[in-house]
Steps between C-alpha positions, in 0.01 A plus 500: 500500500609863531570685826359854496595751770344845545715726719291766674746788543473850649677732255537863605411776260814687396753237606589349163830348611353358821199357318717331238714350776189379687364336185835339417525344846143371469576338164815337636316366806209364297734324256699349789171361630427335167289753309474456125291816461536808723237775494558842661255787558391777265743795486748304710785732400341837566226472759144606422372813676654774289454866582546630147563391140857626538559266792370202303713594200808537719458142623430345158765292325553385143473141385879485468564595863766290674256400775341244267828320443548503876163332545565252220830402663324453834236281333737265318277265300180617673241739354441839665194722449516842668344842474700816431453861393620514141638800316421419139710590198209727405549703818179373661487339844328161528389272781669188365592144584800307376527125452862388522603149400805330350356568155488876544273773637144601410341824622126561533350845557189508718198579284248585774620770740347528845388834647798734554723286277338696217681810628843339463493231232407448137290186441649221294370432150557124466337187638673316784768267363507124528865396516653159431739426786690196624220425748199569277300774330461795737265794455569835669257767621516775762250547784181673371538321165376187676154654542436489126385151399580574137869505590507182705305319230742630236803345668311173550409491131867555414605197701624646829570237766561749782404864545741712708353823640713753691256712705473786748150451645407799721319406818127463451235439765305176478253298711658324794659171406490566127800526264563821311307543178814475289564144614141404422550635147828309465334177616218548250744578217699185577187286518331619180825464302644189670816706544715526815569858610783628721412841650782676685376788716719728711516579872604784728354851529605755239413868559202391705375243250428149630477192277283191493809275527298244309779319317378160383565213264172371355473168321328433169175412677485839668607398850774685693779254576750738664508838671770720651344563840762308697832621360429726202551229239226295333641181350317220324577205276289508185452256215482748213399230252154501658435843350480338156192299601199731488244222553277554803255214443470207259314732261646843573817680402549861614648614170325270254159592648544869423226634270715708270202527266333714769793686657873547435 
């Protein structure tokens, strides 16, 4: 059993030092409470609502920035997945996520940019990674990536046992009593891949932008098992070994039943 905690923070655009400190405290608190995996929001270091490409670039950091060692130290033996604005060695700015674990660090660059993100970031050019960690095989995506079933299926085919998704889901209207559309998509992705998904949204109001605050941990059957409505942290105990069993009936297996003679 693995304890997964998603910490729904309220980073402020422009306050790099304050955002790093906020994230560090959240990691420390989650680990004290027993988390094996800690997930933070998209762009947790920089904030989201940029006014210009120059502002985004000024808040971007390299992969060798000292903040990552600070987070790793706060995590101890736990795994951390968090979003950040990355300044690449190529001079481009990326909307990225880092997975930190005792075995090292892996960075993923968001491949599907949402709306005004296209004004500030360069899309990534590689599939989401699936990383062997001390707690299991963890896939990493960022926000809008989750809406592309090709990506979620790709990490399932590569043996992911948990998918960690830092997000910033802007507020969207919906019928009374209904969850936001992004959570419905996450539930469907978990169900059709028999893959638990930890989505960490953000909170607060940033330059007038509200958020769905829809942080959730979803089990491999597609059911939400934790949210952050009470205290800003969604925590659940998951048996990641269940993700290896893709059988959904005595005669059906979600991966073995694929008709690759008809479609990729």
